[in-house]
Coordinates of N, CA and C in Angstrom, one line a residue:
X1 N -15.1 -11.0 0.8 CA -15.3 -9.5 0.6 C -16.7 -9.1 1.3
X2 N -16.9 -8.2 2.2 CA -18.2 -8.0 2.7 C -18.9 -7.2 1.9
X3 N -18.4 -6.1 1.2 CA -19.2 -5.2 0.4 C -18.3 -4.4 -0.6
X4 N -18.9 -3.7 -1.5 CA -18.3 -2.7 -2.2 C -18.8 -1.2 -1.9
X5 N -18.0 -0.5 -1.8 CA -18.4 1.0 -1.4 C -17.9 2.0 -2.7
X6 N -18.6 2.8 -3.2 CA -18.3 3.7 -4.3 C -18.6 5.0 -3.7
X7 N -17.3 5.7 -3.7 CA -17.2 6.9 -3.2 C -16.8 8.2 -4.1
X8 N -17.6 9.1 -4.3 CA -17.3 10.3 -5.3 C -16.4 11.3 -4.6
X9 N -15.0 11.1 -4.6 CA -14.5 12.0 -4.2 C -13.5 11.7 -2.9
X10 N -12.5 12.5 -2.5 CA -11.7 11.9 -1.6 C -12.3 11.9 -0.1
X11 N -13.4 12.9 0.2 CA -14.1 12.9 1.3 C -15.1 11.9 1.7
X12 N -15.7 11.5 0.7 CA -16.5 10.2 0.8 C -15.7 9.0 1.0
X13 N -14.5 8.8 0.3 CA -13.9 7.6 0.4 C -13.2 7.6 1.8
X14 N -12.6 8.6 2.4 CA -12.0 8.6 3.5 C -13.1 8.3 4.7
X15 N -14.4 8.8 4.5 CA -15.4 8.8 5.6 C -15.9 7.5 5.5
X16 N -16.0 6.5 4.4 CA -16.2 5.3 4.4 C -15.2 4.5 5.2
X17 N -13.9 4.8 4.9 CA -13.1 3.9 5.7 C -12.9 4.3 7.3
X18 N -13.1 5.6 7.6 CA -13.3 5.9 9.0 C -14.3 5.4 9.7
X19 N -15.5 5.4 9.1 CA -16.7 4.7 9.7 C -16.5 3.1 9.9
X20 N -15.7 2.6 9.0 CA -15.5 1.0 9.5 C -14.4 1.1 10.5
X21 N -13.4 1.9 10.5 CA -12.4 1.9 11.7 C -13.2 2.1 13.0
X22 N -14.0 3.0 13.0 CA -14.7 3.2 14.3 C -15.4 2.4 14.7
X23 N -16.3 1.7 13.8 CA -17.1 0.5 14.2 C -16.5 -0.7 15.0
X24 N -15.2 -0.8 14.3 CA -14.4 -2.2 14.7 C -13.5 -1.7 15.9
X25 N -13.4 -0.4 16.2 CA -12.3 0.1 17.0 C -12.8 0.5 18.3
X26 N -14.1 0.1 18.8 CA -14.5 0.3 19.9 C -14.0 -0.3 21.1
X27 N -13.6 0.3 22.2 CA -13.2 -0.2 23.3 C -12.1 -1.2 23.2
X28 N -11.1 -1.0 22.3 CA -10.0 -1.6 22.1 C -8.8 -1.2 22.5
X29 N -8.1 -2.1 23.2 CA -6.8 -1.4 23.7 C -5.6 -1.5 22.7
X30 N -5.4 -2.4 22.0 CA -4.2 -2.4 21.2 C -4.4 -1.8 19.9
X31 N -3.3 -1.5 19.2 CA -3.5 -0.6 17.9 C -4.2 -1.5 16.9
X32 N -4.7 -0.7 16.3 CA -5.6 -1.2 14.9 C -4.8 -0.9 13.6
X33 N -4.6 -2.0 12.7 CA -4.0 -1.9 11.6 C -4.9 -1.9 10.2
X34 N -5.0 -1.0 9.4 CA -5.7 -0.9 8.3 C -4.7 -0.9 7.1
X35 N -5.0 -1.9 6.1 CA -4.1 -1.9 4.9 C -4.8 -1.2 3.7
X36 N -4.3 -0.5 3.1 CA -4.7 0.3 1.9 C -4.0 -0.1 0.6
X37 N -4.7 -1.1 -0.1 CA -4.0 -1.6 -1.3 C -4.7 -1.3 -2.5
X38 N -4.0 -1.3 -3.7 CA -4.5 -1.0 -4.8 C -3.5 -0.5 -6.0
X39 N -3.8 -0.5 -7.1 CA -2.9 -0.2 -8.0 C -2.2 1.0 -8.2
X40 N -1.3 1.3 -8.6 CA -0.6 2.7 -8.7 C -1.4 3.7 -9.4
X41 N -1.5 4.8 -8.8 CA -2.4 5.9 -9.3 C -3.8 5.8 -9.0
X42 N -4.1 5.1 -8.0 CA -5.6 5.1 -7.6 C -6.0 6.2 -6.4
X43 N -5.1 6.7 -6.0 CA -5.1 7.7 -5.0 C -4.9 7.1 -3.5
X44 N -4.1 6.0 -3.1 CA -4.0 5.4 -1.9 C -3.3 6.2 -0.9
X45 N -2.1 6.9 -1.4 CA -1.3 7.8 -0.3 C -2.0 9.1 0.0
X46 N -2.7 9.7 -0.9 CA -3.5 10.7 -0.5 C -4.7 10.3 0.5
X47 N -5.2 9.2 0.3 CA -6.2 8.7 1.0 C -5.6 8.2 2.4
X48 N -4.5 7.7 2.4 CA -3.9 7.2 3.7 C -3.5 8.3 4.7
X49 N -3.0 9.5 3.8 CA -2.7 10.8 4.8 C -4.0 11.2 5.5
X50 N -4.9 11.4 4.5 CA -6.3 12.0 5.3 C -7.0 11.3 6.4
X51 N -6.9 9.7 6.1 CA -7.5 9.2 7.1 C -6.7 9.1 8.3
X52 N -5.3 8.9 8.2 CA -4.6 9.1 9.5 C -4.9 10.5 10.2
X53 N -4.8 11.4 9.6 CA -5.0 12.9 10.1 C -6.4 13.0 10.9
X54 N -7.4 12.4 10.2 CA -8.7 12.4 10.8 C -8.9 11.6 12.2
X55 N -8.2 10.3 12.0 CA -8.3 9.4 13.3 C -7.1 9.7 14.2
X56 N -6.0 10.4 13.8 CA -4.9 10.6 14.9 C -4.0 9.5 14.7
X57 N -4.1 9.0 13.4 CA -3.2 7.6 13.3 C -1.8 8.0 12.7
X58 N -1.2 7.1 12.3 CA 0.2 7.2 11.7 C 0.1 6.3 10.4
X59 N 1.0 6.7 9.3 CA 1.3 6.0 8.1 C 2.6 5.4 8.1
X60 N 2.5 4.1 7.4 CA 3.8 3.3 7.1 C 3.5 3.1 5.6
X61 N 4.6 3.7 4.8 CA 4.7 3.3 3.3 C 5.4 2.2 3.0
X62 N 4.5 1.2 2.6 CA 5.3 -0.1 2.0 C 6.4 0.2 1.0
X63 N 6.5 1.2 0.3 CA 7.4 1.5 -0.8 C 8.6 1.6 -0.1
X64 N 8.7 2.1 1.2 CA 10.1 2.3 1.8 C 10.8 0.7 2.0
X65 N 10.1 -0.3 1.7 CA 10.7 -1.6 2.0 C 10.8 -2.2 0.7
X66 N 11.0 -1.5 -0.5 CA 11.3 -2.0 -1.8 C 12.5 -2.9 -1.9
X67 N 12.4 -4.0 -2.6 CA 13.7 -5.1 -2.6 C 13.6 -5.6 -3.8
X68 N 13.0 -5.1 -5.0 CA 13.0 -5.8 -6.3 C 14.4 -5.6 -6.9
X69 N 15.2 -4.8 -6.5 CA 16.6 -4.4 -7.3 C 16.5 -3.3 -8.3
X70 N 17.5 -3.2 -9.0 CA 17.6 -2.2 -10.2 C 16.4 -2.6 -11.3
X71 N 16.1 -1.4 -12.0 CA 15.4 -1.8 -13.2 C 15.7 -2.9 -14.0
X72 N 17.1 -3.0 -14.3 CA 17.5 -4.2 -14.9 C 17.3 -5.4 -14.4
X73 N 17.5 -5.4 -13.1 CA 17.4 -6.7 -12.4 C 15.8 -7.0 -12.5
X74 N 15.0 -6.1 -12.0 CA 13.7 -6.2 -12.0 C 13.1 -6.8 -13.5
X75 N 13.5 -6.2 -14.4 CA 13.1 -6.7 -15.7 C 13.3 -8.1 -16.0
X76 N 14.2 -8.9 -15.4 CA 14.7 -10.0 -15.8 C 13.8 -11.1 -15.0
X77 N 13.0 -10.6 -14.1 CA 12.0 -11.6 -13.2 C 10.6 -11.9 -14.1
X78 N 10.1 -12.9 -13.5 CA 8.7 -13.2 -14.0 C 7.9 -12.4 -13.1
X79 N 6.4 -12.2 -13.5 CA 5.4 -11.5 -12.7 C 5.5 -12.2 -11.4
X80 N 5.4 -13.2 -11.3 CA 5.3 -14.0 -10.1 C 6.5 -13.7 -9.1
X81 N 7.8 -13.8 -9.7 CA 8.9 -13.4 -8.9 C 8.8 -12.0 -8.4
X82 N 8.4 -11.2 -9.4 CA 8.2 -9.8 -8.9 C 7.4 -9.5 -7.8
X83 N 6.4 -10.3 -7.7 CA 5.3 -10.0 -6.4 C 6.0 -10.6 -5.4
X84 N 6.8 -11.6 -5.6 CA 7.4 -12.3 -4.2 C 8.4 -11.3 -4.0
X85 N 9.1 -10.5 -4.6 CA 10.4 -10.0 -4.1 C 10.1 -8.4 -4.0
X86 N 9.1 -7.9 -4.6 CA 9.0 -6.4 -4.6 C 9.3 -5.7 -3.3
X87 N 8.3 -6.3 -2.3 CA 8.3 -5.7 -0.8 C 9.2 -6.7 0.0
X88 N 10.2 -6.3 0.6 CA 10.7 -7.0 1.7 C 9.7 -7.0 2.9
X89 N 8.7 -7.8 2.9 CA 7.6 -7.9 3.9 C 8.1 -8.2 5.4
X90 N 9.2 -9.0 5.3 CA 9.7 -9.6 6.5 C 10.2 -8.2 7.3
X91 N 11.2 -7.6 6.7 CA 11.6 -6.4 7.2 C 10.5 -5.4 7.6
X92 N 9.5 -5.1 6.9 CA 8.5 -4.4 7.1 C 7.7 -4.8 8.3
X93 N 7.5 -5.8 8.4 CA 6.7 -6.5 9.6 C 7.8 -6.2 11.0
X94 N 9.1 -6.6 10.7 CA 10.0 -6.5 12.0 C 10.1 -5.3 12.3
X95 N 10.5 -4.3 11.4 CA 11.0 -2.9 11.6 C 9.9 -1.8 11.9
X96 N 8.6 -2.2 11.3 CA 7.6 -1.1 11.3 C 6.3 -1.8 12.1
X97 N 5.8 -2.7 11.4 CA 4.6 -3.1 12.1 C 4.5 -3.8 13.3
X98 N 5.6 -4.6 13.6 CA 5.5 -5.4 14.9 C 5.8 -4.3 16.0
X99 N 6.7 -3.5 15.9 CA 6.8 -2.4 17.1 C 5.6 -1.5 17.3
X100 N 5.1 -1.0 16.1 CA 3.8 -0.2 16.4 C 2.6 -0.8 16.9
X101 N 2.5 -2.1 16.2 CA 1.3 -2.7 17.1 C 1.4 -3.1 18.4
X102 N 2.8 -3.3 18.8 CA 3.0 -3.4 20.3 C 3.0 -2.2 21.1
X103 N 2.8 -1.1 20.5 CA 2.7 0.0 21.2 C 4.1 0.8 21.3
X104 N 5.0 0.3 20.4 CA 6.4 0.9 20.5 C 6.7 1.9 19.5
X105 N 7.7 2.7 19.8 CA 8.5 3.4 18.4 C 8.8 2.3 17.4
X106 N 8.8 3.0 16.3 CA 9.5 2.1 15.3 C 10.4 3.2 14.2
X107 N 11.4 2.4 13.6 CA 12.2 3.2 13.0 C 13.1 2.3 11.8
X108 N 13.3 2.9 10.5 CA 13.8 2.0 9.7 C 14.4 2.8 8.5
X109 N 15.2 2.3 7.9 CA 15.9 3.1 6.6 C 15.1 2.7 5.4
X110 N 14.7 3.8 4.7 CA 13.9 3.3 3.4 C 14.6 3.2 2.4
X111 N 14.1 2.5 1.1 CA 14.9 2.2 0.0 C 15.3 3.6 -0.5
X112 N 16.4 3.8 -1.2 CA 16.9 4.9 -1.5 C 16.5 4.9 -3.2
X113 N 15.4 5.5 -3.5 CA 14.7 5.8 -4.8 C 15.8 6.4 -5.4
X114 N 16.3 7.5 -4.9 CA 17.3 8.4 -5.6 C 18.4 7.9 -6.4
X115 N 19.2 6.8 -5.8 CA 20.0 6.2 -6.4 C 19.8 4.8 -7.2
X116 N 18.6 4.4 -6.7 CA 17.9 3.1 -7.4 C 18.5 1.9 -6.8
X117 N 19.3 2.0 -5.5 CA 19.7 1.1 -5.2 C 20.1 1.0 -3.7
X118 N 20.1 0.0 -2.7 CA 20.5 0.3 -1.4 C 19.5 0.9 -0.7
X119 N 19.8 1.4 0.6 CA 19.0 1.9 1.6 C 19.5 3.4 1.7
X120 N 18.5 4.1 2.0 CA 18.8 5.6 2.0 C 19.5 5.9 3.4
X121 N 20.4 7.1 3.5 CA 21.1 7.4 4.8 C 20.3 7.6 6.0
X122 N 19.1 8.4 5.5 CA 18.1 8.8 6.7 C 17.2 7.8 7.2
X123 N 16.8 7.9 8.3 CA 15.8 7.1 9.1 C 14.4 7.7 9.1
X124 N 13.4 6.7 8.9 CA 12.1 7.1 9.0 C 11.6 6.4 10.5
X125 N 11.0 7.6 11.4 CA 10.6 7.0 12.4 C 9.1 7.4 12.7
X126 N 8.6 6.6 13.3 CA 7.0 6.6 13.8 C 6.8 6.2 15.2
X127 N 5.9 7.1 15.9 CA 5.5 6.9 17.1 C 4.3 6.1 17.0
X128 N 4.0 5.1 18.3 CA 2.7 4.2 18.2 C 1.5 5.4 18.4
X129 N 0.4 4.6 17.5 CA -0.6 5.6 17.6 C -1.9 4.3 17.6
X130 N -3.0 4.6 17.8 CA -4.0 3.7 18.0 C -4.3 3.0 16.6
X131 N -4.3 4.0 15.6 CA -4.7 3.4 14.3 C -3.4 3.6 13.5
X132 N -2.9 2.5 12.7 CA -1.6 2.3 11.9 C -2.3 2.2 10.4
X133 N -1.9 2.8 9.4 CA -2.4 2.7 8.2 C -1.2 2.4 7.3
X134 N -1.2 1.3 6.6 CA -0.3 0.7 5.7 C -0.6 0.9 4.3
X135 N 0.1 1.7 3.7 CA -0.2 2.2 2.4 C 0.7 1.7 1.5
X136 N 0.2 1.1 0.3 CA 0.9 1.0 -0.8 C 0.4 -0.4 -1.5
X137 N 1.0 -0.6 -2.7 CA 0.8 -1.8 -3.4 C 1.4 -3.1 -2.8
X138 N 0.7 -4.1 -2.6 CA 1.1 -5.4 -2.0 C 1.0 -5.3 -0.6
X139 N 0.4 -4.3 0.2 CA 0.3 -4.1 1.3 C -0.8 -4.9 2.2
X140 N -1.5 -5.8 1.4 CA -2.6 -6.8 1.9 C -2.1 -7.9 1.3
X141 N -0.8 -8.2 1.0 CA -0.5 -9.6 0.5 C -0.6 -10.6 1.8
X142 N -0.8 -11.7 1.3 CA -1.1 -13.0 2.4 C -0.1 -12.8 3.4
X143 N 1.1 -12.6 3.5 CA 2.1 -12.6 4.5 C 1.7 -11.4 5.6
X144 N 0.9 -10.4 5.2 CA 0.8 -9.1 5.9 C -0.7 -9.2 6.4
X145 N -1.5 -9.7 5.5 CA -3.1 -9.5 5.7 C -3.5 -10.1 7.1
X146 N -2.8 -11.0 7.5 CA -3.4 -11.6 8.8 C -3.0 -10.8 10.0
X147 N -2.3 -9.7 9.7 CA -2.0 -8.7 10.8 C -3.0 -7.6 10.7
X148 N -3.6 -7.3 9.5 CA -4.5 -6.2 9.4 C -5.9 -6.4 9.9
X149 N -6.3 -5.4 10.6 CA -7.8 -5.6 11.2 C -8.8 -5.1 10.0
X150 N -8.4 -4.3 9.2 CA -9.1 -4.1 8.2 C -8.3 -4.1 6.7
X151 N -8.7 -4.6 5.7 CA -7.9 -4.6 4.5 C -8.9 -4.0 3.3
X152 N -8.5 -2.8 2.9 CA -9.4 -2.2 1.8 C -8.6 -2.2 0.5
X153 N -9.3 -2.3 -0.7 CA -8.8 -2.5 -2.0 C -9.3 -1.2 -2.6
X154 N -8.6 -0.2 -2.9 CA -8.9 1.1 -3.6 C -8.7 1.2 -4.9
X155 N -9.8 1.5 -5.7 CA -9.9 1.4 -7.1 C -10.2 2.9 -7.7
X156 N -9.6 3.0 -8.9 CA -10.0 4.3 -9.5 C -11.4 4.0 -10.4
X157 N -11.9 5.1 -10.6 CA -13.2 4.9 -11.6 C -13.0 4.2 -12.9
X158 N -11.9 4.3 -13.5 CA -11.8 3.8 -14.9 C -10.1 3.7 -14.8
X159 N -9.7 2.7 -15.8 CA -8.2 2.6 -16.1 C -7.6 3.8 -16.7
X160 N -8.4 4.5 -17.4 CA -8.1 5.7 -18.1 C -7.8 7.0 -17.0
X161 N -8.5 6.8 -16.2 CA -8.4 7.8 -14.9 C -7.1 7.5 -14.2
X162 N -7.0 6.2 -13.8 CA -5.6 6.0 -13.3 C -4.5 6.1 -14.1
X163 N -4.5 5.9 -15.1 CA -3.3 6.2 -16.1 C -3.1 7.6 -16.2
X164 N -4.0 8.5 -16.5 CA -4.0 9.8 -16.4 C -3.2 10.5 -15.3
X165 N -3.7 9.9 -14.2 CA -3.1 10.6 -12.9 C -1.6 10.4 -12.7
X166 N -1.3 9.0 -13.3 CA 0.2 8.9 -13.1 C 0.8 9.7 -14.2
X167 N 0.4 10.0 -15.2 CA 0.9 10.8 -16.5 C 1.1 12.2 -15.9
X168 N 0.1 12.7 -15.2 CA 0.0 13.9 -14.7 C 1.1 14.2 -13.7
X169 N 1.4 13.1 -12.7 CA 2.4 12.9 -11.8 C 3.6 13.0 -12.2
X170 N 4.0 12.0 -13.3 CA 5.4 11.8 -13.8 C 5.9 12.2 -15.0
X171 N 4.9 12.6 -15.9 CA 5.0 12.6 -17.3 C 4.8 11.5 -18.1
X172 N 4.7 11.6 -19.5 CA 4.3 10.5 -20.4 C 5.5 9.6 -20.7
X173 N 6.9 10.4 -20.9 CA 7.8 9.4 -21.2 C 8.2 8.6 -20.3
X174 N 8.2 9.0 -18.8 CA 8.4 8.3 -17.8 C 7.7 7.2 -17.5
X175 N 6.1 7.4 -17.6 CA 5.4 6.5 -17.3 C 5.2 5.4 -18.5
X176 N 5.7 5.8 -19.7 CA 5.7 4.7 -20.6 C 6.6 3.4 -20.2
X177 N 7.8 3.9 -19.7 CA 8.9 2.9 -19.3 C 8.2 2.3 -17.9
X178 N 7.7 3.0 -17.1 CA 7.3 2.6 -16.1 C 6.2 1.6 -16.0
X179 N 5.2 1.7 -17.0 CA 4.2 0.6 -17.2 C 4.8 -0.5 -17.9
X180 N 5.8 -0.5 -18.6 CA 6.6 -1.8 -19.2 C 7.0 -2.5 -18.1
X181 N 7.5 -1.8 -17.1 CA 8.2 -2.6 -15.9 C 7.2 -3.0 -14.8
X182 N 6.0 -2.4 -14.7 CA 5.3 -2.4 -13.5 C 3.8 -3.2 -13.8
X183 N 3.4 -3.0 -14.8 CA 2.0 -3.2 -15.1 C 1.7 -5.1 -14.9
X184 N 2.5 -5.6 -15.5 CA 2.5 -7.2 -15.3 C 2.4 -7.6 -14.1
X185 N 3.4 -7.2 -13.2 CA 3.4 -7.8 -11.8 C 2.0 -7.3 -10.9
X186 N 1.6 -6.0 -11.1 CA 0.5 -5.6 -10.5 C -0.9 -6.5 -10.9
X187 N -0.8 -6.6 -12.2 CA -2.0 -7.5 -12.9 C -2.0 -8.8 -12.2
X188 N -0.8 -9.4 -12.1 CA -0.8 -10.9 -11.7 C -1.2 -10.8 -10.1
X189 N -0.5 -9.7 -9.4 CA -0.9 -9.7 -7.9 C -2.4 -9.4 -7.7
X190 N -3.2 -8.5 -8.5 CA -4.6 -8.2 -8.1 C -5.5 -9.2 -8.9
X191 N -4.9 -10.3 -9.6 CA -5.8 -11.4 -10.4 C -5.5 -12.6 -9.6
X192 N -4.2 -12.9 -9.3 CA -3.9 -14.4 -8.7 C -3.6 -14.4 -7.2
X193 N -2.8 -13.3 -6.7 CA -2.4 -13.5 -5.4 C -3.3 -12.6 -4.4
X194 N -3.9 -11.7 -4.6 CA -4.9 -10.9 -3.8 C -6.1 -10.2 -4.7
X195 N -6.8 -11.1 -5.1 CA -8.0 -10.7 -5.8 C -8.9 -9.8 -5.0
X196 N -10.1 -9.2 -5.6 CA -10.9 -8.5 -4.8 C -11.7 -9.2 -3.7
X197 N -11.9 -10.3 -3.8 CA -12.8 -11.4 -2.7 C -12.3 -11.2 -1.3
X198 N -11.0 -11.4 -1.0 CA -10.5 -11.4 0.3 C -10.5 -10.1 0.8
X199 N -10.9 -9.0 0.2 CA -10.7 -7.7 0.9 C -12.0 -7.5 1.7
X200 N -11.8 -6.7 3.0 CA -12.9 -6.5 3.7 C -14.0 -5.4 3.0
X201 N -13.4 -4.7 2.3 CA -14.2 -3.5 1.5 C -13.5 -3.1 0.2
X202 N -14.2 -2.9 -1.0 CA -13.5 -2.3 -2.1 C -14.2 -0.9 -2.3
X203 N -13.2 0.0 -2.1 CA -13.8 1.4 -2.3 C -13.4 2.0 -3.7
X204 N -14.1 2.6 -4.3 CA -13.9 3.4 -5.7 C -13.8 4.8 -5.2
X205 N -12.5 5.4 -5.5 CA -12.4 6.8 -5.3 C -12.5 7.5 -6.5
X206 N -13.1 8.6 -6.6 CA -12.9 9.4 -7.9 C -11.4 10.2 -7.7

């Protein structure tokens, strides 16, 4: 990890990311991949959209490639197994990242979160841009990090802030069940598989 940045508010956080993108993206012909990783509720998606808008980039959501199964199937797996199976990184790479990084259009069918199983009927399409932002937990996993020109770990100011954001988004009953399913694999991922050290920058966003 090169350094840590502490940003007070969205504007400071995306400015820090954009500054790094522009610094490394000078006189570059091929597309530039930025991975925004971090626990749920830290503001990655909002940040990804803001960064992409300011640099004329495009966003790929890793959640579209969820492959962990139903809640019942997910609950039966160990934390290590959940991290391994959560995102179908091979399909993510083949259908989204490889085409976009080669300057081609990309299309894929996202996971159907409405039914909780299988792929949705609609197709997500992205046109190539100079900057591709990969947004989501597990976006800097080892199998994908080698593709990224920059990998950022986004953190909330505190665990309390992160959890409160999730409650405001989904409601407490939903989040109580959600934490029981998702906290353990996220903790395993960020402590064992992808700790802060390998990230290019750690950014704390308010």
